[in-house]
Amino acid sequence: MKISRKEAKESKYWLRLIKATNEDFLVEIEKLIIEAEELRQILSAIINKVQ
């Protein structure tokens, strides 16, 4: 779970970089950034509940 959470955080990072350098798909990229953050929060909640 911790690895998955880290991967979601890294995905969000790369999506933000893409967004900053590519203005063609801003809406789609923003949706993916939000989804990556939601996934990270879900994984964090699971990790906190298990510990």
mmCIF file of N, CA and C in Angstrom:
data_model
loop_
_atom_site.group_PDB
_atom_site.id
_atom_site.type_symbol
_atom_site.label_atom_id
_atom_site.label_comp_id
_atom_site.label_asym_id
_atom_site.label_seq_id
_atom_site.Cartn_x
_atom_site.Cartn_y
_atom_site.Cartn_z
ATOM 1 N N MET A 1 0.821 -1.192 0.000
ATOM 2 C CA MET A 1 0.000 0.000 0.000
ATOM 3 C C MET A 1 0.868 1.260 0.000
ATOM 4 N N LYS A 2 1.945 1.220 0.788
ATOM 5 C CA LYS A 2 2.811 2.403 0.852
ATOM 6 C C LYS A 2 3.477 2.673 -0.489
ATOM 7 N N ILE A 3 3.846 1.606 -1.180
ATOM 8 C CA ILE A 3 4.452 1.778 -2.504
ATOM 9 C C ILE A 3 3.433 2.374 -3.472
ATOM 10 N N SER A 4 2.210 1.882 -3.406
ATOM 11 C CA SER A 4 1.152 2.411 -4.275
ATOM 12 C C SER A 4 0.901 3.884 -3.993
ATOM 13 N N ARG A 5 0.900 4.256 -2.709
ATOM 14 C CA ARG A 5 0.700 5.659 -2.340
ATOM 15 C C ARG A 5 1.833 6.520 -2.890
ATOM 16 N N LYS A 6 3.044 6.026 -2.789
ATOM 17 C CA LYS A 6 4.194 6.760 -3.310
ATOM 18 C C LYS A 6 4.101 6.909 -4.831
ATOM 19 N N GLU A 7 3.657 5.874 -5.502
ATOM 20 C CA GLU A 7 3.496 5.929 -6.956
ATOM 21 C C GLU A 7 2.416 6.928 -7.360
ATOM 22 N N ALA A 8 1.339 7.002 -6.600
ATOM 23 C CA ALA A 8 0.286 7.985 -6.882
ATOM 24 C C ALA A 8 0.827 9.402 -6.726
ATOM 25 N N LYS A 9 1.634 9.608 -5.688
ATOM 26 C CA LYS A 9 2.246 10.925 -5.470
ATOM 27 C C LYS A 9 3.189 11.278 -6.614
ATOM 28 N N GLU A 10 3.966 10.307 -7.055
ATOM 29 C CA GLU A 10 4.898 10.539 -8.159
ATOM 30 C C GLU A 10 4.140 10.806 -9.463
ATOM 31 N N SER A 11 3.047 10.093 -9.671
ATOM 32 C CA SER A 11 2.232 10.323 -10.867
ATOM 33 C C SER A 11 1.697 11.747 -10.886
ATOM 34 N N LYS A 12 1.260 12.215 -9.731
ATOM 35 C CA LYS A 12 0.766 13.587 -9.631
ATOM 36 C C LYS A 12 1.870 14.581 -9.975
ATOM 37 N N TYR A 13 3.073 14.313 -9.508
ATOM 38 C CA TYR A 13 4.219 15.178 -9.803
ATOM 39 C C TYR A 13 4.456 15.274 -11.312
ATOM 40 N N TRP A 14 4.496 14.124 -11.978
ATOM 41 C CA TRP A 14 4.759 14.106 -13.415
ATOM 42 C C TRP A 14 3.622 14.752 -14.190
ATOM 43 N N LEU A 15 2.398 14.552 -13.751
ATOM 44 C CA LEU A 15 1.268 15.192 -14.416
ATOM 45 C C LEU A 15 1.342 16.711 -14.299
ATOM 46 N N ARG A 16 1.774 17.193 -13.146
ATOM 47 C CA ARG A 16 1.936 18.653 -12.993
ATOM 48 C C ARG A 16 3.012 19.184 -13.924
ATOM 49 N N LEU A 17 4.081 18.424 -14.107
ATOM 50 C CA LEU A 17 5.123 18.842 -15.055
ATOM 51 C C LEU A 17 4.593 18.877 -16.482
ATOM 52 N N ILE A 18 3.844 17.864 -16.832
ATOM 53 C CA ILE A 18 3.250 17.834 -18.174
ATOM 54 C C ILE A 18 2.315 19.015 -18.361
ATOM 55 N N LYS A 19 1.522 19.294 -17.349
ATOM 56 C CA LYS A 19 0.587 20.413 -17.418
ATOM 57 C C LYS A 19 1.321 21.737 -17.613
ATOM 58 N N ALA A 20 2.454 21.881 -16.948
ATOM 59 C CA ALA A 20 3.213 23.132 -17.034
ATOM 60 C C ALA A 20 3.856 23.328 -18.404
ATOM 61 N N THR A 21 4.123 22.244 -19.096
ATOM 62 C CA THR A 21 4.830 22.351 -20.381
ATOM 63 C C THR A 21 3.937 22.115 -21.589
ATOM 64 N N ASN A 22 2.704 21.677 -21.373
ATOM 65 C CA ASN A 22 1.830 21.342 -22.483
ATOM 66 C C ASN A 22 0.450 21.927 -22.210
ATOM 67 N N GLU A 23 0.068 22.896 -22.988
ATOM 68 C CA GLU A 23 -1.210 23.573 -22.761
ATOM 69 C C GLU A 23 -2.341 23.000 -23.602
ATOM 70 N N ASP A 24 -2.077 21.918 -24.333
ATOM 71 C CA ASP A 24 -3.088 21.360 -25.220
ATOM 72 C C ASP A 24 -4.190 20.609 -24.488
ATOM 73 N N PHE A 25 -3.858 19.961 -23.389
ATOM 74 C CA PHE A 25 -4.809 19.099 -22.708
ATOM 75 C C PHE A 25 -4.965 19.478 -21.232
ATOM 76 N N LEU A 26 -5.094 20.746 -20.944
ATOM 77 C CA LEU A 26 -5.129 21.208 -19.555
ATOM 78 C C LEU A 26 -6.273 20.601 -18.757
ATOM 79 N N VAL A 27 -7.447 20.534 -19.337
ATOM 80 C CA VAL A 27 -8.609 20.017 -18.608
ATOM 81 C C VAL A 27 -8.416 18.533 -18.291
ATOM 82 N N GLU A 28 -7.969 17.758 -19.285
ATOM 83 C CA GLU A 28 -7.776 16.331 -19.079
ATOM 84 C C GLU A 28 -6.681 16.062 -18.053
ATOM 85 N N ILE A 29 -5.606 16.812 -18.136
ATOM 86 C CA ILE A 29 -4.496 16.630 -17.201
ATOM 87 C C ILE A 29 -4.927 17.002 -15.788
ATOM 88 N N GLU A 30 -5.691 18.067 -15.649
ATOM 89 C CA GLU A 30 -6.167 18.475 -14.322
ATOM 90 C C GLU A 30 -7.053 17.393 -13.715
ATOM 91 N N LYS A 31 -7.891 16.763 -14.513
ATOM 92 C CA LYS A 31 -8.722 15.658 -14.018
ATOM 93 C C LYS A 31 -7.852 14.510 -13.512
ATOM 94 N N LEU A 32 -6.785 14.206 -14.239
ATOM 95 C CA LEU A 32 -5.886 13.133 -13.823
ATOM 96 C C LEU A 32 -5.140 13.495 -12.542
ATOM 97 N N ILE A 33 -4.769 14.756 -12.400
ATOM 98 C CA ILE A 33 -4.098 15.208 -11.176
ATOM 99 C C ILE A 33 -5.039 15.038 -9.978
ATOM 100 N N ILE A 34 -6.282 15.417 -10.153
ATOM 101 C CA ILE A 34 -7.264 15.276 -9.073
ATOM 102 C C ILE A 34 -7.463 13.796 -8.739
ATOM 103 N N GLU A 35 -7.545 12.964 -9.758
ATOM 104 C CA GLU A 35 -7.725 11.534 -9.526
ATOM 105 C C GLU A 35 -6.526 10.924 -8.803
ATOM 106 N N ALA A 36 -5.319 11.330 -9.175
ATOM 107 C CA ALA A 36 -4.127 10.825 -8.495
ATOM 108 C C ALA A 36 -4.117 11.241 -7.027
ATOM 109 N N GLU A 37 -4.543 12.458 -6.745
ATOM 110 C CA GLU A 37 -4.600 12.934 -5.355
ATOM 111 C C GLU A 37 -5.669 12.173 -4.565
ATOM 112 N N GLU A 38 -6.809 11.932 -5.179
ATOM 113 C CA GLU A 38 -7.860 11.166 -4.503
ATOM 114 C C GLU A 38 -7.377 9.745 -4.196
ATOM 115 N N LEU A 39 -6.701 9.147 -5.143
ATOM 116 C CA LEU A 39 -6.168 7.801 -4.937
ATOM 117 C C LEU A 39 -5.138 7.792 -3.811
ATOM 118 N N ARG A 40 -4.279 8.815 -3.774
ATOM 119 C CA ARG A 40 -3.289 8.907 -2.704
ATOM 120 C C ARG A 40 -3.966 9.035 -1.338
ATOM 121 N N GLN A 41 -5.029 9.823 -1.276
ATOM 122 C CA GLN A 41 -5.755 9.989 -0.021
ATOM 123 C C GLN A 41 -6.431 8.692 0.414
ATOM 124 N N ILE A 42 -6.995 7.959 -0.521
ATOM 125 C CA ILE A 42 -7.617 6.672 -0.200
ATOM 126 C C ILE A 42 -6.574 5.713 0.342
ATOM 127 N N LEU A 43 -5.440 5.632 -0.320
ATOM 128 C CA LEU A 43 -4.378 4.745 0.134
ATOM 129 C C LEU A 43 -3.851 5.166 1.502
ATOM 130 N N SER A 44 -3.746 6.467 1.741
ATOM 131 C CA SER A 44 -3.306 6.946 3.053
ATOM 132 C C SER A 44 -4.291 6.541 4.133
ATOM 133 N N ALA A 45 -5.568 6.645 3.851
ATOM 134 C CA ALA A 45 -6.587 6.255 4.828
ATOM 135 C C ALA A 45 -6.495 4.765 5.142
ATOM 136 N N ILE A 46 -6.279 3.958 4.133
ATOM 137 C CA ILE A 46 -6.136 2.511 4.341
ATOM 138 C C ILE A 46 -4.897 2.219 5.197
ATOM 139 N N ILE A 47 -3.799 2.864 4.867
ATOM 140 C CA ILE A 47 -2.553 2.653 5.618
ATOM 141 C C ILE A 47 -2.731 3.066 7.064
ATOM 142 N N ASN A 48 -3.339 4.211 7.296
ATOM 143 C CA ASN A 48 -3.551 4.692 8.671
ATOM 144 C C ASN A 48 -4.484 3.786 9.454
ATOM 145 N N LYS A 49 -5.476 3.224 8.799
ATOM 146 C CA LYS A 49 -6.421 2.344 9.467
ATOM 147 C C LYS A 49 -5.763 1.015 9.855
ATOM 148 N N VAL A 50 -4.870 0.510 9.026
ATOM 149 C CA VAL A 50 -4.215 -0.770 9.268
ATOM 150 C C VAL A 50 -3.174 -0.641 10.375
ATOM 151 N N GLN A 51 -2.522 0.486 10.446
ATOM 152 C CA GLN A 51 -1.438 0.641 11.432
ATOM 153 C C GLN A 51 -1.938 0.748 12.810
#
